[in-house]
Coordinates of C-alpha atoms and ligand atoms in Angstrom, one line a residue:
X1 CA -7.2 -171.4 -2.5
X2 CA -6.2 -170.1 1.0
X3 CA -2.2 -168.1 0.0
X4 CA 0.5 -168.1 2.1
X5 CA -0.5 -166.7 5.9
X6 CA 1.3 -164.2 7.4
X7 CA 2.7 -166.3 9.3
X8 CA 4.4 -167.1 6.0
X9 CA 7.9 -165.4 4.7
X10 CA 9.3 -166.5 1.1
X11 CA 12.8 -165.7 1.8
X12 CA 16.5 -165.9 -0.6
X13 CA 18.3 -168.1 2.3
X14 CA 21.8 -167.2 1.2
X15 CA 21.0 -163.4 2.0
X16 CA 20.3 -165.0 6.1
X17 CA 23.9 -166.0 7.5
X18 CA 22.0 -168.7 10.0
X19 CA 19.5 -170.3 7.7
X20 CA 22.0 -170.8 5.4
X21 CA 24.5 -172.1 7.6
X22 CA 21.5 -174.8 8.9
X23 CA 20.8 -175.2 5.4
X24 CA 24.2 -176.4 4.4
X25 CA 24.6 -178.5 7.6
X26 CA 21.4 -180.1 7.2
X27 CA 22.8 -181.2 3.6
X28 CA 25.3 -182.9 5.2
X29 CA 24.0 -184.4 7.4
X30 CA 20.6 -185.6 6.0
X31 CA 22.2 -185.6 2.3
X32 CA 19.5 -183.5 1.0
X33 CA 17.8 -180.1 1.5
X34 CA 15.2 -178.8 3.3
X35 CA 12.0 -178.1 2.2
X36 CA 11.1 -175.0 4.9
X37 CA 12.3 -173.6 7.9
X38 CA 10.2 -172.9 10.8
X39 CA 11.1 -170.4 13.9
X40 CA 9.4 -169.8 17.0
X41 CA 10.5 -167.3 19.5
X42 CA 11.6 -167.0 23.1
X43 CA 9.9 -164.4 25.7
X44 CA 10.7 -162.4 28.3
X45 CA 8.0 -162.2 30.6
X46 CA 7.8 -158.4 31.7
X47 CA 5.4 -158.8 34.4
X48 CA 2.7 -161.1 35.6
X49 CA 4.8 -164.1 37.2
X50 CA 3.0 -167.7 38.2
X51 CA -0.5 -166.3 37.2
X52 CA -1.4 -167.5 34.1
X53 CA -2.0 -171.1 35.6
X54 CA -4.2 -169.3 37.7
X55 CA -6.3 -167.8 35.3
X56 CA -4.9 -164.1 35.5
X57 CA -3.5 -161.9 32.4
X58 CA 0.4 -161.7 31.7
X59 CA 2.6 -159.3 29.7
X60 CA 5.5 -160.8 28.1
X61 CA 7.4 -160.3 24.7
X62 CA 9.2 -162.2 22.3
X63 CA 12.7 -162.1 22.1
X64 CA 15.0 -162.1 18.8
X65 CA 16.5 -165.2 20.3
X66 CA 13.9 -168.4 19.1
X67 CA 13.9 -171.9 18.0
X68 CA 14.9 -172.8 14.4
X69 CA 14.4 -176.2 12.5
X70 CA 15.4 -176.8 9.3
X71 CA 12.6 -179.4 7.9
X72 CA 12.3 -182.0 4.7
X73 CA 9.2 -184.1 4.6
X74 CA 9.6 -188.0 3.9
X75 CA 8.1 -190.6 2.4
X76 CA 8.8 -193.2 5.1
X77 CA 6.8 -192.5 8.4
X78 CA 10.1 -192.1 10.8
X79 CA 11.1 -188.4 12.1
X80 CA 14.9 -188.1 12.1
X81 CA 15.7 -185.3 15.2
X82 CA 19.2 -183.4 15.2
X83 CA 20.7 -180.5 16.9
X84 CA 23.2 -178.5 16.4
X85 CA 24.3 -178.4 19.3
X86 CA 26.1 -181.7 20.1
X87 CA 24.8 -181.9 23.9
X88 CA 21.4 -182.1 22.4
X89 CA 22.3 -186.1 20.5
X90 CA 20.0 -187.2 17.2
X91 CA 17.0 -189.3 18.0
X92 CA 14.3 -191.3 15.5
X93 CA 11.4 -192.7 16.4
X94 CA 8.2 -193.6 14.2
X95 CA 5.2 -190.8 13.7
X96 CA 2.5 -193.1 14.7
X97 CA 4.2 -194.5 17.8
X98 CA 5.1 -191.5 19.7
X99 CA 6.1 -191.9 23.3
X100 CA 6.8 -189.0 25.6
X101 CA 8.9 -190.2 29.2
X102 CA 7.1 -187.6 31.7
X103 CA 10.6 -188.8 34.0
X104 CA 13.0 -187.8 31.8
X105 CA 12.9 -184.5 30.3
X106 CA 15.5 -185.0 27.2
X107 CA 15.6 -182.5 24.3
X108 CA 13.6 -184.3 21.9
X109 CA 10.4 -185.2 24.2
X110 CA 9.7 -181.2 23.8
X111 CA 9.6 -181.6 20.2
X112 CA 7.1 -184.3 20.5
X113 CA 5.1 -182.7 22.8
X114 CA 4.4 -180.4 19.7
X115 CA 4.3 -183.4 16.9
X116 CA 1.7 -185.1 19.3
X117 CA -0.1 -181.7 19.8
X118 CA -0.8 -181.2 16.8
X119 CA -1.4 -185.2 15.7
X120 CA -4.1 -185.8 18.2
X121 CA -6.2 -181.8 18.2
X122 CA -6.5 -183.2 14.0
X123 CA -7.0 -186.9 15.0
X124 CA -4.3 -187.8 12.3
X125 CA -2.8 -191.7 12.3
X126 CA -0.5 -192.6 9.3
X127 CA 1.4 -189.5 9.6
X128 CA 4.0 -188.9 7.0
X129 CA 7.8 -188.6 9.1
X130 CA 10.2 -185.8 8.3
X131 CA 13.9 -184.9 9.0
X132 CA 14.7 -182.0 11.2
X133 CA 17.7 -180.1 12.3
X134 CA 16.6 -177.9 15.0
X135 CA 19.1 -174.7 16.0
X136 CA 18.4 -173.0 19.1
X137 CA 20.1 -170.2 20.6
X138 CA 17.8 -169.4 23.6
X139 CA 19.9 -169.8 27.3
X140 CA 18.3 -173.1 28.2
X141 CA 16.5 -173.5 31.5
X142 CA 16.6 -169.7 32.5
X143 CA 13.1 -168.3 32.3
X144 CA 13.3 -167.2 28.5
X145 CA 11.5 -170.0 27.6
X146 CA 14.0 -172.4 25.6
X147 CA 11.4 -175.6 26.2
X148 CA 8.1 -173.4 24.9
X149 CA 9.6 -172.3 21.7
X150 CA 10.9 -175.8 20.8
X151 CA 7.4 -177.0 21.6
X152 CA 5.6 -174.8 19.2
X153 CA 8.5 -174.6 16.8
X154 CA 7.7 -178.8 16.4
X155 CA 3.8 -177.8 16.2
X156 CA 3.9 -175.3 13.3
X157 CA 6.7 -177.6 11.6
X158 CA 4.1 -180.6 11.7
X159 CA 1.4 -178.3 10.7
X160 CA 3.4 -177.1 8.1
X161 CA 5.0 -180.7 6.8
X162 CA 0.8 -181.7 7.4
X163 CA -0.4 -179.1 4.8
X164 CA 2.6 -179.9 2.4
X165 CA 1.1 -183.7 2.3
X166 CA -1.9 -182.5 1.9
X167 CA -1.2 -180.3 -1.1
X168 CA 1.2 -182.6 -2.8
X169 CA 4.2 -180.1 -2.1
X170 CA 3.0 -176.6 -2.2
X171 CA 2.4 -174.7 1.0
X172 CA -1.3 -173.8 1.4
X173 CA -2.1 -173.7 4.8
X174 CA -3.3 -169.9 5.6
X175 CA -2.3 -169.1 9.2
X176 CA -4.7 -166.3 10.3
X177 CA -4.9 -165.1 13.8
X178 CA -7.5 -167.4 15.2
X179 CA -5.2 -170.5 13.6
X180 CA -2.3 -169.0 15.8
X181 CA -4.6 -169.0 19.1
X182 CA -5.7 -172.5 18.4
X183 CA -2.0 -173.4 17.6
X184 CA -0.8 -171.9 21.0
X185 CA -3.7 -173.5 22.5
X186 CA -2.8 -176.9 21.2
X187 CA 0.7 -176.4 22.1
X188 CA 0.3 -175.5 25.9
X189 CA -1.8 -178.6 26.1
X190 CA 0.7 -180.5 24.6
X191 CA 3.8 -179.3 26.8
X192 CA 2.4 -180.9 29.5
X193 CA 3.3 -184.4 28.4
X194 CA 7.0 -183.2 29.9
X195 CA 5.2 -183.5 33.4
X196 CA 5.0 -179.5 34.1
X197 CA 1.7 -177.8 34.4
X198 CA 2.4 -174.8 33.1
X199 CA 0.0 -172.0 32.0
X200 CA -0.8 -170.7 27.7
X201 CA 1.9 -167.6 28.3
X202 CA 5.1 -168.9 26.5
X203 CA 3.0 -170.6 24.0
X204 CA 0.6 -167.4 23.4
X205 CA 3.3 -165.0 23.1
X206 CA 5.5 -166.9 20.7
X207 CA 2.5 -167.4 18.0
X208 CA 0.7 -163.8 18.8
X209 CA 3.6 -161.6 19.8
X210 CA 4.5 -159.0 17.1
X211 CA 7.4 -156.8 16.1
X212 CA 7.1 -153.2 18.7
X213 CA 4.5 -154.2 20.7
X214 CA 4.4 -155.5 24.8
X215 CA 1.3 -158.1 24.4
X216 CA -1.3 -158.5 27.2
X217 CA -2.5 -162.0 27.0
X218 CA -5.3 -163.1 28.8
X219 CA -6.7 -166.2 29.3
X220 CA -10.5 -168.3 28.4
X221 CA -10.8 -167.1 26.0
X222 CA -6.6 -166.9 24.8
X223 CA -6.5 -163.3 23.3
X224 CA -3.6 -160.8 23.0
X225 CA -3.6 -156.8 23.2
X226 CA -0.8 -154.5 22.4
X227 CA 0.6 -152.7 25.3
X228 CA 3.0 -149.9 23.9
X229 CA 6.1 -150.1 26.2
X230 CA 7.1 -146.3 27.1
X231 CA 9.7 -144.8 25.0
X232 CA 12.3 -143.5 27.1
X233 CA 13.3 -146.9 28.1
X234 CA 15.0 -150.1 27.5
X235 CA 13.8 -153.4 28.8
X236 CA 17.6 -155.7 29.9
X237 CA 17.5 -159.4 29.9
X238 CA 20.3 -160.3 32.6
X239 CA 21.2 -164.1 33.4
X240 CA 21.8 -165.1 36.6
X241 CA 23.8 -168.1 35.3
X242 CA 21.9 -170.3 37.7
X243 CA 19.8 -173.1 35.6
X244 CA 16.5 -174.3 36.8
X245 CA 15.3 -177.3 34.4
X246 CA 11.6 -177.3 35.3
X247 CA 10.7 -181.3 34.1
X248 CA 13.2 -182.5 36.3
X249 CA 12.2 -181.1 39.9
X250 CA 9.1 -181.2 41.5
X251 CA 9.2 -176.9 42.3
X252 CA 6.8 -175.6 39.5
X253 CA 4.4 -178.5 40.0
X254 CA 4.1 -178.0 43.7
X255 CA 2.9 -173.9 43.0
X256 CA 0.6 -175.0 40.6
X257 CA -0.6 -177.5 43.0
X258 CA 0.0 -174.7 45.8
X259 CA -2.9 -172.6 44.0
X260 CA -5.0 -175.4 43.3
X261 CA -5.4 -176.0 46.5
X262 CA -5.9 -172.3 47.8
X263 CA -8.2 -171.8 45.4
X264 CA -10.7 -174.9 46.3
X265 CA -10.3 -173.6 50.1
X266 CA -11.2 -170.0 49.1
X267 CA -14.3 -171.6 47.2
X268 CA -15.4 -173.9 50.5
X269 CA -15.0 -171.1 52.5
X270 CA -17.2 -169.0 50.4
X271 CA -19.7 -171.8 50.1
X272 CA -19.0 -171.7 46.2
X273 CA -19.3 -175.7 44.9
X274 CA -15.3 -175.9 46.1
X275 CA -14.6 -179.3 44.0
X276 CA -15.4 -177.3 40.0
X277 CA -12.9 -174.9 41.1
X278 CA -9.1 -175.5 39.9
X279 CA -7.8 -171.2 39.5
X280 CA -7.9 -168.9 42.1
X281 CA -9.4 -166.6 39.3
X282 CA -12.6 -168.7 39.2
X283 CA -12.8 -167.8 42.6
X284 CA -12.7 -164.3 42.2
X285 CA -15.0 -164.4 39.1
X286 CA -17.9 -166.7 40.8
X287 CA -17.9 -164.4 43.7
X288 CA -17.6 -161.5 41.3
X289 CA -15.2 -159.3 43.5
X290 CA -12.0 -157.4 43.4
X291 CA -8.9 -158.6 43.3
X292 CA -8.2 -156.5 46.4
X293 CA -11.6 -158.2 47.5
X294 CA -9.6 -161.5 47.0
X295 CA -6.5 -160.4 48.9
X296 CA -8.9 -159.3 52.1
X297 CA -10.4 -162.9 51.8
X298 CA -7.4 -164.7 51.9
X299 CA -6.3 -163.2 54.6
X300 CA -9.6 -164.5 56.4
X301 CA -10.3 -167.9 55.0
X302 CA -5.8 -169.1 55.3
X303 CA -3.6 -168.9 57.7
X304 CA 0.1 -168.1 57.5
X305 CA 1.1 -171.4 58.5
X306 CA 1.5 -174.1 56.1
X307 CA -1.2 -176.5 55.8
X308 CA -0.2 -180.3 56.1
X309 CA -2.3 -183.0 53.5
X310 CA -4.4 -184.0 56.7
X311 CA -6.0 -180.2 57.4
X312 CA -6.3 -179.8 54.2
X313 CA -8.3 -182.8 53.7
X314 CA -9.8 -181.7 57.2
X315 CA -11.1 -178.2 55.3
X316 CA -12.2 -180.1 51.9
X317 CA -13.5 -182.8 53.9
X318 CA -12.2 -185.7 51.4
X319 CA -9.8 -188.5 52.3
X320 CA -6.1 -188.8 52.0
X321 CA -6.6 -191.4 48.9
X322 CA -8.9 -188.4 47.4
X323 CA -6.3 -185.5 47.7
X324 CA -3.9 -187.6 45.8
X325 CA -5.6 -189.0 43.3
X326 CA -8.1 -186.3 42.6
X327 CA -5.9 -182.7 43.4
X328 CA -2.3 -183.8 43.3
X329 CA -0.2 -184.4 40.6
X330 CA 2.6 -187.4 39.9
X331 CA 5.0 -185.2 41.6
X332 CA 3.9 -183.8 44.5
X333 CA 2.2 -187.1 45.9
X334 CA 4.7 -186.8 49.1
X335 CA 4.5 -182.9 50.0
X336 CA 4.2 -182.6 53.2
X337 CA 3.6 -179.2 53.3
X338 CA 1.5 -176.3 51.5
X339 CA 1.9 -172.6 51.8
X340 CA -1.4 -172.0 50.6
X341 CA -2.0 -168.4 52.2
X342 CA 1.0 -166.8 50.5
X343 CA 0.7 -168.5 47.5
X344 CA -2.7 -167.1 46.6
X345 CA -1.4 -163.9 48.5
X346 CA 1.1 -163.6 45.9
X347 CA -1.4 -164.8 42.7
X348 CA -4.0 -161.9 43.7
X349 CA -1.5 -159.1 44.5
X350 CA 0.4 -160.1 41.0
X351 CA -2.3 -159.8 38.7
X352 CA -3.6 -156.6 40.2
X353 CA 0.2 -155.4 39.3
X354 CA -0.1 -156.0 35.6
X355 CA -2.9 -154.5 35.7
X356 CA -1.3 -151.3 36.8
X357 CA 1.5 -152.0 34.8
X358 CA -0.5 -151.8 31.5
X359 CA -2.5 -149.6 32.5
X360 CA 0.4 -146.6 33.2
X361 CA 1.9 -147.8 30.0
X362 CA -1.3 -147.2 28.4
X363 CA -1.8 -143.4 30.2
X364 CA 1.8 -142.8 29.5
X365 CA 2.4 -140.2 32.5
X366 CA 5.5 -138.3 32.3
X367 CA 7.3 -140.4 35.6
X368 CA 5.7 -143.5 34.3
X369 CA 9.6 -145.0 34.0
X370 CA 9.8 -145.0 37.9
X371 CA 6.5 -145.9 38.5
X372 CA 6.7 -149.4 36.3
X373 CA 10.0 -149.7 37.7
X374 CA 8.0 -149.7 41.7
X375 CA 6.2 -152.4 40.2
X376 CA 8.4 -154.5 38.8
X377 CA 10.3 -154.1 42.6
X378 CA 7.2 -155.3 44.1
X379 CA 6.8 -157.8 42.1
X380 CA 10.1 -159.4 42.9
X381 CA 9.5 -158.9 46.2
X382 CA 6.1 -161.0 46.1
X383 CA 7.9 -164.0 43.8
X384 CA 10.9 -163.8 46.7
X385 CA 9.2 -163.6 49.8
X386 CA 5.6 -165.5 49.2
X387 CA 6.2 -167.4 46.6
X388 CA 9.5 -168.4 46.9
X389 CA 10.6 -169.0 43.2
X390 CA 13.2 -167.0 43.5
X391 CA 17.1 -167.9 44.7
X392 CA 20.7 -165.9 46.4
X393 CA 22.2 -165.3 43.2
X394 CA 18.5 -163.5 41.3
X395 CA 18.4 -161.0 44.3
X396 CA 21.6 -160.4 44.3
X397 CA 21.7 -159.9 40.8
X398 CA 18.5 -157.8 41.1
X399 CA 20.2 -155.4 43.5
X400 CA 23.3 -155.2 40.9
X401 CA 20.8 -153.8 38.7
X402 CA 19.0 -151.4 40.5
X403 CA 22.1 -150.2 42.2
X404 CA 23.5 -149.4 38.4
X405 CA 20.6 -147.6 37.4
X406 CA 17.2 -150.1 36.6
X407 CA 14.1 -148.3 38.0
X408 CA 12.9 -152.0 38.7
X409 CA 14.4 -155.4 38.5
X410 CA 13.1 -158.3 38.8
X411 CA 13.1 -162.5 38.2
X412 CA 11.5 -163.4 35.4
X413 CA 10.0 -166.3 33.9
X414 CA 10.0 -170.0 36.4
X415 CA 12.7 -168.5 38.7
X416 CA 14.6 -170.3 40.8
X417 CA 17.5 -169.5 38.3
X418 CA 17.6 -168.2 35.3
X419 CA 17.0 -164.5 34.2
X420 CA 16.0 -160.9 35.5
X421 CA 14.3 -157.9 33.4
X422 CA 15.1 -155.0 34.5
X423 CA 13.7 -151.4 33.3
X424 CA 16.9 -149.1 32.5
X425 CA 16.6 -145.4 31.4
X426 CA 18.0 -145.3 27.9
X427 CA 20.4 -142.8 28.6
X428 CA 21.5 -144.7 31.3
X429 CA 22.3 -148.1 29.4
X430 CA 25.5 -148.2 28.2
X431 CA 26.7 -147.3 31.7
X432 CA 24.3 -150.1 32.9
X433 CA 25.6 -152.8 30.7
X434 CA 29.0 -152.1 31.6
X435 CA 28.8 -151.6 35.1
X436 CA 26.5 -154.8 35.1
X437 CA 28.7 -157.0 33.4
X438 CA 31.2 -155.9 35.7
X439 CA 30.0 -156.1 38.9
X440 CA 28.1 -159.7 38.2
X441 CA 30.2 -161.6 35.7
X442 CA 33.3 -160.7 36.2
X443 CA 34.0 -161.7 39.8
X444 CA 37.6 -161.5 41.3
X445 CA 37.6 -165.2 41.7
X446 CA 36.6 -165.6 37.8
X447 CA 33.7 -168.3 38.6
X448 CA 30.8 -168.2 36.5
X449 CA 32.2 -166.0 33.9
X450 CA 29.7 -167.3 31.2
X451 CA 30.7 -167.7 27.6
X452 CA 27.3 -165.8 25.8
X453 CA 26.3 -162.2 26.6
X454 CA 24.8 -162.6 29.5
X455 CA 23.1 -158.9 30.0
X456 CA 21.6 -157.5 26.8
X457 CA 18.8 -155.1 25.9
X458 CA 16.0 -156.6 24.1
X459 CA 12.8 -155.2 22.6
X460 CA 9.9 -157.0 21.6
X461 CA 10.4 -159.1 18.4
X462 CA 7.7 -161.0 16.4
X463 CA 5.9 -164.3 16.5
X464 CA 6.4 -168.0 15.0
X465 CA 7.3 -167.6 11.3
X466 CA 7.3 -170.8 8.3
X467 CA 10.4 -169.6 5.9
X468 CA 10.2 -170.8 2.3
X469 CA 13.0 -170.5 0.1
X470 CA 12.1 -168.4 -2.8
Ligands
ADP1 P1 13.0 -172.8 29.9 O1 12.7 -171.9 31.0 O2 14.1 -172.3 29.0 O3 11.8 -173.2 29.1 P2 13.1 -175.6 30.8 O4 13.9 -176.1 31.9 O5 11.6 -175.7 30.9 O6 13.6 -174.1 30.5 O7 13.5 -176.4 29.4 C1 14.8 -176.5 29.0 C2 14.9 -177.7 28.1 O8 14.5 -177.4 26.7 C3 16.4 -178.2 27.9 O9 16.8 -179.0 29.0 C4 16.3 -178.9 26.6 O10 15.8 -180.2 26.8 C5 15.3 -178.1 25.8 N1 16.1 -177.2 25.0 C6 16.4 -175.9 25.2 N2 17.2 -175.4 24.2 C7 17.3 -176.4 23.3 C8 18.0 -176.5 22.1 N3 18.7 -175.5 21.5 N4 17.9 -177.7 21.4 C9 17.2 -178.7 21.9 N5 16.6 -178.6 23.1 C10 16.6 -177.5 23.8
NG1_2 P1 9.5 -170.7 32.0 O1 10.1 -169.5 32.4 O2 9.5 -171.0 30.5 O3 9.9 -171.9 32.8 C1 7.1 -171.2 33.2 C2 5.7 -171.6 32.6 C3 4.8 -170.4 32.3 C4 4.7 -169.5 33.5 C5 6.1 -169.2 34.1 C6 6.0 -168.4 35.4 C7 5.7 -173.6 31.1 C8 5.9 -174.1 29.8 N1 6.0 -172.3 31.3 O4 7.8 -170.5 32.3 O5 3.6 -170.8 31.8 O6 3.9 -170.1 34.5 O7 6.8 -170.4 34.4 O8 5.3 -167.2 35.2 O9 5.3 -174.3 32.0

C-alpha cells in the first residue's frame, strides 16, 4: 500500500496560527471540519522572462507566500468555493458540469481550471463534490503568480479528495516526483481554460521547488535542477503596486502570439517545414545552432519594423482566414501589428542569460554578486525595450533599487505591473529595505502607500504540500 508521499505532512493544526484560524472559520461557515489542507506556493521568477512559452529554461523560486484551501469531501456531487477574503464572493456549481468563462477571469474559474485538470488527464465523470475555503496571501496580479498557485492548489486538492474516495477515507495516494511533474503538467494545460497561454514555469516550480534551492526548469521533457543561489546575497521581492490581471487583456496573448509567429518565419526562412513549428526553440533545435546562432538569424530573416497580418501572410504564404483561424488566438484576432524581430530578439538573448546566470552561480566566482546583478540589468533592459512588458512605474522602481544598493533589478514575472527582484548584498539590506520603502512608498503626496509589505527579502521556499491533521 503506497504511504503518505512527501508531498504529505501529518501536522497538530493548533501548533499553525493560519491553518487553525482556516480551520475554525471553515467550521463556521461549512458547519463541519475539514478533512485536509492543501498549499501550493507562489514564485518569483529570478530570471528567464517570456521564454518558457518558447521552449527555453527558466529559474524561478517559490515564495513562503502560497495558496491555502481548507477541504472536506461530500457526499453530494456540488463543490461549495469560499474565500477569505470577501472580494473573492462563494460560488457552487456541480462537479460533473463544470464551465470555465474564457471572458471573465473571476476567482473561482482558476480553481476549476485545476478541478477540470485533473477530472479530464484521469477521464473521471461522477465526481464526488467537496467544500473548500481557499486563503491566499500572494499580491494578486503582480507577477508572483497568485492565479498558478490557486490552479494547482485546486489540482492537488481534487487529487487528494480523488484518492480519499477511492480509499474510503484514508489518504493513500503516494506523490513521488514524476506524480508532481505530471501534476504540473496537467495543471499548466489546465490554466489555459482562463484564455492565457502561458508557459509550465509557475506550475513547475510550485510542485518541484524545494526548500534552499533556485530550480532550473526546463521544458519537453518538464524537469527541474537545483541551482545553489550564492551566499552573500539576498534575493528582494519589491511591488510596484501597479496590477496587471493577465485574463482580462489581450497583452500576454499577443507575445505568445508575437513568438509564434517569429518562430514560423524563422522556420520558412530556413526552409524548415515552417507550419510544425510553434517555439522559437524548435527553431534553434531543428537547425541545431546556437542561441547566438539564432540572434544572428533573426537579425537576417526580420526586420525591425512591425509586420502587419497581410506580409505576414505574404511570408507564410497562407490567407487572411488561415492566420486567424490557424496561428491566432480568440484575442488577438484584430492585431494589427507584430513586432516579431524584437520579440524573438528578446526570446534568444533571454535564454542565453539564464544560462549564464546558472551557470556563474554554479562556478561560484568570487565577484559573481555583480556579475548576476549585470544580468539581471540586461535582462530588464531586453523585457523594457524589445519586449515591452514592462511599464513607468517598474523602471522607475528598478532604478530605486539599484540606486539603493541592488547589483541588478529587474521586472519579474508577466510585467506590465506587478513586481521587481532585485539582488542586494546582504550586508547592504537593511539599508536597502529602508531606503526602498522610503524612496518608493512613501511619496510626499502619500498615493499609493500600500497596506502589505511591499519590499521584502525572500529565499526559496518549498513546493505544494497535502496537510493532514494528526
Ligand atoms: P498573477 O500574476 O498573480 O498570477 P493573474 O492576473 O494571472 O496574476 O491572476 C490573478 C487572479 O488570481 C485574481 O484576479 C484572482 O481571480 C485570482 N486570485 C489571486 N489571489 C486570490 C485569492 N487569494 N483568492 C482567490 N483568487 C485569487
Ligand atoms: P505571471 O507572472 O504569473 O503572470 C506569466 C506566465 C508564465 C510566464 C511569465 C513570464 C501563466 C500562468 N504564467 O506569469 O508562464 O510566461 O508570465 O515569464 O501564464
Amino acid at each position: 500500500m503506497a504511504a503518505e508521499g512527501p508531498a504529505t505532512r501529518r501536522v497538530q493544526v493548533a501548533e499553525y496560527p493560519r491553518l487553525l484560524k482556516l480551520k475554525e472559520m471553515f467550521n463556521s461557515k461549512f458547519g463541519s471540519i475539514p478533512k485536509f489542507y492543501v498549499r501550493a506556493p507562489g514564485r518569483v521568477n529570478i530570471i528567464g522572462e517570456h521564454i518558457d512559452y518558447c521552449g527555453y529554461s527558466v529559474l524561478p523560486i517559490a515564495i513562503e507566500q502560497d495558496m491555502l484551501i481548507a477541504v472536506e469531501p461530500v457526499k453530494t456531487h456540488t463543490i461549495q468555493l469560499a474565500n477569505t477574503n470577501s472580494l473573492y464572493p462563494d460560488f457552487s456549481t456541480s462537479a460533473n458540469n463544470i464551465q470555465i468563462d474564457k471572458t471573465k477571469p473571476v476567482w473561482h474559474n482558476y480553481f476549476l481550471c485545476g478541478f477540470k485538470g485533473i477530472q479530464e488527464h484521469f477521464g473521471l465523470s461522477n465526481l464526488t463534490g467537496m467544500n473548500c475555503l481557499v486563503d491566499g496571501n500572494i499580491p494578486p496580479s503582480s507577477g508572483l503568480s497568485s492565479s498558478s498557485a490557486l490552479v494547482c492548489c485546486a489540482g492537488l486538492v481534487t487529487l487528494t479528495a480523488l484518492g480519499m474516495s477511492l480509499s474510503k477515507g484514508r489518504y493513500e495516494l503516494e506523490l513521488t516526483q514524476r506524480h508532481q511533474v505530471e501534476l504540473a503538467e496537467i495543471c499548466a494545460k489546465s490554466e489555459r481554460y482562463i484564455g492565457t497561454e502561458g508557459g509550465g514555469m509557475d506550475q513547475s516550480i510550485s510542485f518541484l521547488a524545494e526548500e534552499g534551492t533556485a530550480k532550473l526548469i526546463e521544458f519537453s521533457p518538464l524537469r527541474a535542477t537545483d541551482v545553489k543561489l550564492p551566499s552573500g546575497a539576498v534575493f528582494v521581492i519589491a511591488n510596484s503596486c501597479v496590477e496587471m490581471n493577465k485574463a482580462a487583456t489581450s497583452y500576454f496573448n499577443i507575445r505568445v502570439t508575437e513568438c509564434r509567429l517569429a518562430a514560423k518565419l524563422l522556420a520558412k526562412y530556413k526552409n524548415l517545414p515552417w507550419d510544425e513549428v510553434l517555439r522559437l526553440e524548435e527553431v534553434q533545435a531543428r537547425l541545431g545552432v546556437s542561441l547566438e546562432d539564432m540572434l544572428l538569424t533573426t537579425e537576417d530573416a526580420l526586420h525591425p519594423e512591425p509586420y502587419s497580418p497581410e506580409e505576414i501572410c505574404r511570408c507564410l504564404e497562407i490567407s487572411l482566414e488561415q492566420l486567424r483561424t490557424q496561428i491566432l488566438s480568440p484575442n488577438t484576432q484584430d492585431v494589427l501589428h507584430f513586432k516579431l524581430y524584437q520579440r524573438a530578439k528578446h526570446v534568444y538573448s533571454e535564454a542565453a542569460r539564464v544560462l549564464r546566470f546558472k551557470n556563474l552561480c554554479e562556478e561560484a566566482p568570487d565577484n559573481v554578486v555583480q556579475l548576476l546583478g549585470e544580468i539581471m540589468n540586461q535582462s530588464h533592459a531586453s523585457c523594457r525595450d524589445m519586449y515591452e512588458c514592462s511599464c513607468p512605474e517598474l523602471d522607475w522602481l528598478v532604478d530605486v533599487c539599484r540606486q539603493f544598493g541592488a547589483e541588478g533589478s529587474r521586472l519579474t514575472g508577466a510585467g506590465w505591473g506587478g513586481c521587481t527582484v532585485s539582488i542586494v548584498p546582504a550586508d547592504k539590506l537593511p539599508s536597502f529595505l529602508a531606503n526602498v520603502q522610503e524612496a518608493y512608498y512613501q511619496r510626499s503626496d502619500g498615493s499609493s502607500v500600500p497596506q502589505t509589505p511591499s519590499v521584502f527579502a525572500t529565499k526559496p521556499g518549498g513546493g505544494a504540500l497535502v496537510f493532514l491533521e494528526a
